[in-house]
XYZ file of C-alpha atoms in Angstrom:
562
model
C 99.207 69.366 108.714
C 95.803 71.369 108.140
C 95.994 75.424 107.244
C 93.221 77.849 108.137
C 93.832 80.936 106.232
C 91.996 83.991 107.039
C 91.669 86.621 104.317
C 90.401 90.343 104.708
C 88.637 92.472 102.367
C 86.926 95.390 101.530
C 88.243 98.125 104.232
C 91.363 96.905 106.371
C 90.733 96.874 110.403
C 87.706 94.825 110.571
C 89.668 93.073 113.280
C 91.066 89.662 111.465
C 93.395 88.997 114.146
C 90.548 88.600 116.525
C 89.235 86.292 114.294
C 92.002 84.076 113.464
C 92.151 83.983 117.293
C 88.874 82.955 118.092
C 88.827 80.208 115.118
C 91.986 79.381 116.617
C 90.176 79.423 121.048
C 87.307 77.411 119.316
C 89.562 74.513 117.577
C 91.709 74.228 120.181
C 87.788 73.543 122.310
C 87.903 70.611 120.258
C 90.654 69.442 121.401
C 92.875 69.949 118.956
C 96.458 71.540 118.920
C 96.960 74.845 117.566
C 99.371 76.796 116.115
C 99.594 80.760 114.077
C 101.310 82.484 112.457
C 100.859 86.435 110.088
C 101.745 87.475 107.551
C 102.308 91.302 106.691
C 103.404 92.166 103.668
C 105.508 95.638 103.975
C 108.766 95.065 103.329
C 110.170 95.866 106.864
C 112.093 93.468 108.443
C 109.890 93.478 111.551
C 107.476 95.319 112.777
C 110.789 97.070 115.460
C 111.637 100.435 113.589
C 107.551 101.974 113.318
C 106.073 104.752 114.304
C 103.070 103.228 116.885
C 100.453 105.767 115.486
C 101.039 103.799 112.092
C 100.975 100.479 112.931
C 99.663 100.412 116.705
C 102.624 98.542 119.196
C 105.041 96.668 118.833
C 105.027 93.151 120.760
C 107.898 91.683 121.411
C 108.146 88.169 122.029
C 110.491 86.565 124.518
C 112.813 84.816 121.641
C 113.135 88.805 121.205
C 111.112 89.473 117.836
C 109.253 92.735 117.211
C 106.218 91.133 116.183
C 103.095 93.284 114.490
C 100.473 93.447 118.142
C 98.239 89.785 116.334
C 100.829 87.841 117.306
C 99.342 89.336 121.261
C 96.161 88.239 120.007
C 97.168 84.975 119.457
C 98.991 84.758 122.716
C 96.176 85.403 124.621
C 93.722 83.793 123.206
C 95.282 80.114 122.910
C 98.052 81.210 125.801
C 101.419 79.489 123.314
C 104.571 81.465 122.648
C 105.281 82.406 119.455
C 108.258 83.039 117.972
C 109.503 85.569 115.726
C 109.823 83.074 112.212
C 105.894 83.100 113.511
C 105.882 86.733 111.461
C 106.383 86.825 108.135
C 106.902 90.157 106.558
C 107.582 90.687 102.887
C 111.174 91.923 103.951
C 112.214 88.760 105.489
C 111.474 86.537 102.311
C 113.236 88.609 100.143
C 116.285 88.883 102.577
C 116.056 85.547 102.680
C 115.775 84.349 98.847
C 118.494 87.830 98.744
C 120.930 85.472 100.567
C 120.738 82.798 98.958
C 121.035 84.359 95.956
C 124.543 85.884 96.777
C 126.083 82.748 97.749
C 125.157 80.945 94.690
C 122.401 78.708 95.542
C 120.206 79.093 92.457
C 122.948 78.421 90.319
C 122.787 80.790 88.186
C 119.185 80.545 87.513
C 117.390 84.244 87.015
C 115.890 84.504 90.510
C 111.868 85.932 90.116
C 108.823 86.132 92.428
C 107.778 82.626 90.642
C 108.702 79.839 91.012
C 112.027 81.444 94.307
C 110.140 84.284 96.113
C 106.541 81.915 96.377
C 109.205 79.417 97.437
C 110.141 80.912 99.781
C 107.278 81.743 101.727
C 105.525 77.987 101.515
C 108.311 76.398 102.536
C 108.920 79.240 105.406
C 104.879 77.769 106.606
C 106.021 74.626 105.976
C 108.650 75.117 107.620
C 107.142 77.002 110.840
C 103.801 75.845 111.113
C 105.994 72.607 112.452
C 107.537 73.767 115.699
C 105.419 73.111 118.535
C 104.803 76.818 120.301
C 102.328 75.187 123.762
C 104.990 73.538 125.341
C 104.591 69.799 123.982
C 106.305 67.942 121.675
C 105.850 67.409 117.800
C 104.076 69.883 115.753
C 99.904 71.443 116.312
C 97.297 69.515 114.276
C 96.174 73.657 112.944
C 97.927 76.329 111.732
C 95.868 79.137 111.297
C 97.742 82.076 108.579
C 96.136 85.630 108.937
C 96.816 87.178 105.962
C 97.536 91.232 106.265
C 95.860 94.255 104.312
C 93.473 93.566 102.151
C 92.740 90.936 98.921
C 93.953 92.858 96.008
C 95.968 95.188 97.122
C 99.943 94.658 95.199
C 101.884 93.853 98.546
C 100.461 90.775 98.805
C 100.368 89.596 95.696
C 102.592 87.028 95.921
C 101.416 85.843 99.275
C 98.032 84.885 97.631
C 99.891 83.118 95.097
C 101.610 80.789 96.817
C 99.455 80.428 99.452
C 97.019 79.223 96.226
C 99.989 77.155 95.752
C 100.080 75.377 98.935
C 96.195 75.299 98.531
C 96.942 73.134 95.650
C 99.732 70.796 97.016
C 97.928 70.207 100.508
C 94.564 69.330 98.914
C 91.465 70.221 99.866
C 90.919 68.247 102.995
C 93.779 70.619 104.298
C 93.201 74.274 103.560
C 90.337 76.200 104.972
C 89.732 79.408 104.005
C 87.767 82.165 105.845
C 87.542 85.266 104.557
C 86.552 88.611 106.096
C 84.505 90.997 105.113
C 82.670 94.269 106.318
C 78.271 94.465 105.391
C 77.705 98.309 106.018
C 74.255 99.980 106.390
C 74.364 102.627 104.273
C 72.081 105.546 104.884
C 67.972 105.868 106.027
C 67.563 102.422 104.224
C 69.193 100.871 106.334
C 69.956 97.781 103.994
C 72.482 95.567 104.550
C 74.625 96.043 101.562
C 76.495 92.863 100.019
C 77.782 94.373 96.655
C 81.160 95.255 98.917
C 81.880 91.556 99.746
C 80.640 89.919 96.157
C 83.804 92.377 94.558
C 86.114 91.016 97.423
C 85.111 87.307 96.616
C 85.598 87.973 92.588
C 89.003 89.562 93.369
C 90.007 86.556 95.516
C 88.393 83.647 92.924
C 90.399 85.417 90.271
C 93.120 84.991 91.913
C 92.912 81.669 92.590
C 91.220 81.205 96.126
C 88.042 80.425 96.144
C 86.412 81.187 99.587
C 84.615 78.135 102.348
C 83.759 80.087 104.683
C 82.436 84.141 104.647
C 83.069 85.911 108.431
C 80.775 88.960 108.613
C 81.599 91.943 109.994
C 78.099 93.438 111.056
C 77.231 96.091 113.538
C 73.871 94.350 114.402
C 72.785 90.473 113.939
C 73.065 89.649 109.082
C 69.587 89.141 108.353
C 68.219 85.995 106.902
C 67.961 87.628 103.040
C 71.185 88.415 103.792
C 72.599 85.972 103.882
C 70.972 84.609 101.614
C 71.823 87.202 98.452
C 75.839 86.164 99.318
C 75.162 82.938 99.265
C 74.753 83.432 95.835
C 76.167 85.629 94.696
C 79.624 84.282 96.497
C 79.361 80.672 96.186
C 79.443 79.784 99.753
C 76.782 78.012 101.600
C 74.000 80.019 104.262
C 75.627 77.554 106.572
C 79.350 78.644 106.211
C 78.107 82.123 105.727
C 78.689 83.206 109.475
C 78.312 86.962 111.656
C 80.941 88.330 113.232
C 78.646 91.151 114.934
C 79.495 94.079 117.020
C 79.748 92.093 120.782
C 80.183 94.063 124.620
C 83.931 92.602 124.393
C 85.530 90.200 122.123
C 85.723 87.705 124.292
C 82.671 87.044 122.818
C 83.227 86.028 119.739
C 84.488 82.229 119.832
C 81.483 82.404 122.007
C 79.483 83.563 118.607
C 81.615 81.139 116.631
C 80.682 78.308 119.080
C 76.821 79.544 118.294
C 76.651 79.113 114.772
C 79.156 75.777 114.958
C 81.487 77.052 113.511
C 83.534 74.286 114.814
C 81.439 71.573 113.260
C 81.547 72.874 109.773
C 85.110 73.825 109.871
C 86.471 70.344 111.514
C 84.068 68.735 108.490
C 86.124 71.450 105.945
C 89.617 70.243 107.194
C 88.224 66.351 108.126
C 89.030 66.130 111.785
C 85.094 65.356 112.767
C 86.778 61.572 114.147
C 89.839 62.799 115.799
C 87.969 66.601 117.718
C 86.381 66.326 121.039
C 82.731 67.660 121.525
C 83.609 71.927 121.289
C 84.303 72.997 125.383
C 83.504 76.711 126.149
C 82.938 76.858 129.616
C 85.520 79.104 130.672
C 85.643 81.089 128.450
C 81.916 81.953 128.698
C 82.193 82.728 132.450
C 85.056 84.388 131.399
C 83.116 86.521 129.160
C 80.276 86.847 131.406
C 81.325 88.093 134.489
C 83.184 91.062 132.205
C 79.612 91.342 130.736
C 78.330 91.421 134.653
C 80.922 93.454 136.621
C 79.553 97.192 137.774
C 82.225 98.760 139.928
C 84.940 100.547 137.682
C 88.671 101.854 139.006
C 89.237 104.370 136.708
C 93.785 104.760 136.076
C 95.184 107.613 134.556
C 97.113 106.792 131.683
C 100.004 109.312 131.460
C 101.716 108.190 127.482
C 103.217 109.204 124.762
C 101.027 107.766 122.168
C 97.156 107.949 123.814
C 95.726 109.283 120.181
C 95.794 105.844 119.209
C 94.971 103.124 121.649
C 96.433 100.477 119.817
C 99.808 101.591 120.282
C 99.440 100.328 123.745
C 97.166 98.025 123.115
C 99.559 94.454 125.607
C 99.125 97.571 127.989
C 95.454 97.864 128.104
C 94.626 94.171 127.882
C 96.776 93.566 131.079
C 94.550 96.262 132.693
C 91.388 94.722 131.521
C 93.401 91.092 133.379
C 94.229 92.036 136.651
C 90.558 94.709 136.731
C 88.363 91.538 136.331
C 90.922 89.530 138.727
C 89.999 92.040 141.168
C 86.083 92.664 140.219
C 86.496 95.673 138.635
C 85.864 97.101 134.988
C 88.838 99.520 134.085
C 88.374 102.737 133.338
C 91.076 103.990 131.431
C 91.494 107.499 131.202
C 94.064 108.809 128.933
C 96.510 111.690 129.567
C 99.079 113.313 126.536
C 102.061 113.092 128.940
C 102.273 117.022 126.774
C 99.634 118.937 128.559
C 100.927 118.082 132.137
C 103.900 120.929 131.184
C 103.989 123.921 132.189
C 104.408 124.962 128.818
C 100.897 123.180 127.827
C 99.634 125.643 131.089
C 100.157 128.791 128.266
C 99.482 127.307 124.535
C 96.425 125.204 125.439
C 94.960 126.422 128.581
C 91.896 124.246 128.630
C 93.574 120.828 127.711
C 96.419 121.570 130.253
C 93.449 122.159 132.326
C 91.439 118.736 131.857
C 94.589 117.056 132.252
C 95.547 117.811 136.335
C 92.098 117.081 136.129
C 92.093 113.795 135.277
C 95.478 112.767 136.687
C 94.116 114.331 140.549
C 90.600 112.314 139.358
C 92.542 108.759 138.843
C 92.927 105.728 142.391
C 96.208 105.173 140.303
C 98.694 106.472 137.637
C 101.008 104.027 134.931
C 103.733 105.659 132.857
C 104.127 103.192 129.911
C 107.445 103.064 128.200
C 107.847 104.900 125.034
C 111.427 106.455 122.986
C 111.798 110.154 122.800
C 111.312 112.837 124.576
C 108.267 114.755 123.591
C 106.017 114.753 126.835
C 108.802 113.635 129.599
C 108.495 116.592 131.551
C 104.751 115.667 132.028
C 105.710 112.260 133.084
C 108.178 112.919 135.775
C 105.159 116.158 136.479
C 102.585 113.186 136.521
C 105.435 110.558 138.628
C 105.783 113.290 141.553
C 102.091 113.886 141.495
C 101.779 110.109 142.249
C 105.075 109.219 144.812
C 103.916 112.840 146.944
C 99.703 112.370 147.083
C 100.937 108.138 148.238
C 98.679 107.886 144.880
C 99.482 103.941 143.314
C 101.903 104.262 140.743
C 103.439 101.634 138.065
C 106.077 103.312 135.799
C 106.949 100.501 132.626
C 110.461 100.808 130.358
C 110.224 104.234 130.515
C 108.354 104.977 133.325
C 110.501 103.030 135.856
C 113.606 105.129 134.452
C 111.085 108.764 134.625
C 110.471 107.676 138.037
C 113.914 107.544 139.146
C 114.545 111.488 137.135
C 112.138 112.511 138.942
C 113.632 111.677 142.291
C 117.004 112.894 141.867
C 115.971 115.815 141.560
C 113.129 115.745 143.997
C 114.863 114.421 146.606
C 118.020 114.618 145.657
C 118.244 118.214 144.536
C 120.092 117.070 141.342
C 118.358 119.648 138.940
C 119.818 118.002 136.098
C 119.473 114.934 136.475
C 118.422 112.706 133.388
C 118.469 110.215 130.999
C 121.345 110.107 128.493
C 118.272 109.579 125.579
C 116.739 113.107 126.376
C 120.056 114.700 127.281
C 123.207 113.632 126.649
C 125.068 116.425 128.608
C 124.306 116.559 131.537
C 126.286 116.295 134.580
C 123.840 114.102 136.431
C 122.633 111.301 134.394
C 120.731 108.969 136.372
C 120.125 106.524 133.175
C 122.457 105.735 130.574
C 122.599 104.391 127.143
C 123.867 100.549 127.150
C 126.693 99.284 126.444
C 125.945 97.036 124.309
C 123.779 98.808 122.490
C 123.925 100.050 118.850
C 124.064 103.969 118.050
C 124.066 103.184 114.297
C 121.310 100.834 113.796
C 117.297 100.846 115.167
C 116.139 97.314 114.419
C 117.139 94.733 117.185
C 120.175 96.579 118.839
C 118.266 96.975 121.920
C 117.972 94.446 125.024
C 114.761 92.684 123.614
C 112.720 89.254 124.727
C 112.734 87.139 127.539
C 115.572 87.751 130.463
C 116.166 87.033 134.037
C 115.415 89.671 137.179
C 116.555 88.217 140.777
C 114.824 89.436 143.765
C 116.926 90.828 146.167
C 114.710 90.689 148.760
C 111.612 88.891 149.298
C 110.851 91.347 151.290
C 108.885 93.427 149.400
C 106.270 94.010 147.910
C 106.634 93.587 143.826
C 108.628 89.940 145.414
C 105.053 89.100 146.659
C 102.903 89.929 143.755
C 104.970 86.878 141.911
C 104.345 84.890 144.280
C 107.426 84.955 146.327
C 110.247 83.763 143.523
C 113.168 84.157 143.688
C 113.002 85.342 140.182
C 110.701 85.950 136.840
C 111.210 85.525 133.162
C 110.029 88.687 131.786
C 109.184 89.836 128.062
C 112.203 93.447 127.660
C 112.505 96.153 125.094
C 114.903 98.777 126.047
C 118.257 101.003 124.715
C 119.154 102.517 127.709
C 119.214 101.539 131.592
C 119.177 103.277 135.453
C 122.894 104.296 136.064
C 124.290 101.895 138.003
C 127.363 104.453 139.942
C 124.068 106.343 141.157
C 122.547 102.855 142.892
C 124.463 103.104 145.959
C 123.241 107.308 146.625
C 119.545 106.570 145.438
C 119.065 103.666 147.767
C 120.461 105.627 150.481
C 117.743 107.957 149.578
C 115.062 105.732 149.742
C 114.692 104.024 146.910
C 115.113 100.337 146.597
C 115.624 98.323 143.374
C 114.738 95.187 144.470
C 114.874 93.177 141.099
C 118.348 93.280 139.347
C 119.600 91.449 136.377
C 122.231 87.983 137.061
C 125.374 90.665 137.164
C 123.833 92.330 139.872
C 124.728 95.320 138.100
C 121.290 96.065 136.126
C 117.869 97.566 137.803
C 114.911 95.676 136.953
C 112.482 96.653 139.675
C 112.817 99.074 142.158
C 109.666 99.781 144.738
C 109.782 102.780 147.399
C 108.996 101.445 151.010
C 106.085 103.907 153.120
C 104.017 104.357 149.771
C 101.097 102.105 149.603
C 102.225 101.355 146.054
C 105.098 102.550 144.245
C 106.712 100.042 141.522
C 108.920 100.426 138.356
C 109.587 97.886 136.504
C 112.146 98.119 133.434
C 111.127 95.140 131.517
C 107.316 94.614 129.818
C 105.128 92.629 132.443
C 102.643 93.406 129.502
C 103.217 91.211 127.101
C 102.742 87.135 129.660
C 99.302 89.637 130.312
C 96.885 86.305 130.267
C 92.911 86.057 130.738
C 92.600 84.769 134.106
C 96.473 84.712 135.032
C 97.298 88.412 135.367
C 100.563 90.236 134.718
C 101.777 90.760 138.972
C 102.622 94.626 138.800
C 99.209 95.273 136.642
C 97.755 93.081 139.637
C 99.214 94.538 142.312
C 98.915 98.033 140.868
C 94.927 97.635 140.387
C 94.627 95.671 143.833
C 96.291 99.161 145.639
C 94.041 100.791 143.213
C 90.666 99.440 145.456
C 92.347 99.497 148.415
C 93.032 95.049 148.575
C 96.523 94.908 148.229
C 96.996 94.577 151.658
C 95.174 91.223 152.194
C 96.197 89.488 148.938
C 99.979 90.282 150.359
C 98.554 88.598 153.526
C 96.714 85.341 152.660
C 99.350 84.841 149.327
C 102.258 84.873 152.887
C 99.640 82.810 154.704
C 99.103 79.962 151.058
C 95.547 80.167 150.569
C 95.588 82.059 147.451
């Protein structure tokens, strides 16, 4: 197994995940099989209980793993299906070591960070890197490891020591270290400063790791004298100093690496030149250029709770991007804080209220994504009502689907107190209930998680046609609440159709509103499986409807043209 380790220095948030993914793309384009591991040094066992404001979205895998959003980047870029074990956290490592200690596996020894924690980290990496993630037999050729945080963080020390030991044990032909660092430009002088990178590399070398490559993040391309300076003071050849400057879209990053012959240098470092094929990124280049050349845009109203941090909805944004490009449009997302639409805001923040409603009315379609808690729920209900009554294409995901059920029950069935058990357990009209298998005492990994089957009840529905008339779909879930099966009959009599259900037939998965241009709610999260070039069906349907192409698309599907 060959290992590529990507570390970060100076500041966090430089794009280590995108860099690691892009390195994987370039190596994959050379005919190699690639897997990846993300190391998160925090003590949480997984990302499931963290606030989206704190850490961005929680990405969900097929096996139900709640992981860091960077694993979403890996899946989208490399087109692989990862497992929960591909995300290593300090919490997981310590938990596994302490369980062994309680069982007596260490035979009375004093359990310490070195060697027990570091050995556990190495064993985990070596074991997970052997697991195929691309649907083929046998292990991959290269494992790309991203170490979260920045070099020098206290919590990442055991991981750096474990990776130093791993480097020593596998040998330098099987290990490649890429250090991502910032090259800032300060003040009116406009000079590219190398000192932060020098300090970062010095810190890394003091810990026993010397980078083979520097991936320098900067606003503008690096000047030649900046590269020379970095090479001299960081002991990295000029040819191995890669510049990842700002680009129009992140699909250009693998192309940047290719243009700097990064693939050749990495292959040479890991003694893979003989087995690799000439790099082929033609399809990737076409995709990046297509996006750059799009001129028309479609306005999408995203009505959510966490709109202050767009990373909270990263997979939703990517799924919209994939769908828009398939329809030859650029996405223009109008972020609307759901609470700004509420009547209370008209009194407390009238300007925000007026702006939110003006934005909503100016959008071509409305999307209400998932979320937890009751903040902003009234605003989401108003957004769903606006879309339903004004024939504006609407997609509700998870909470967004439950919102549309509550709104329909209140407005059409005149059940004014219709609500979810999550928001008002005492209401007499519970249309959304807590799932019987959920836990009310533990938060982590107690939801309905991972890939589950949804069976279409009829082929004569928009969603089935968007899924190419499949009888069922496997999509990823993350929820504690579901539509109350006891009210389904009443809702369907009033016109709402539940066209997708689970294998028992009692759990509602997809709803549609006949006669509406596009009014769809899904209990699952289709955004997690969206890929560049293979957009998610519900997202594609939303954008097709918003741009007036849905009817033609469905007809061509039925005729077998697409």
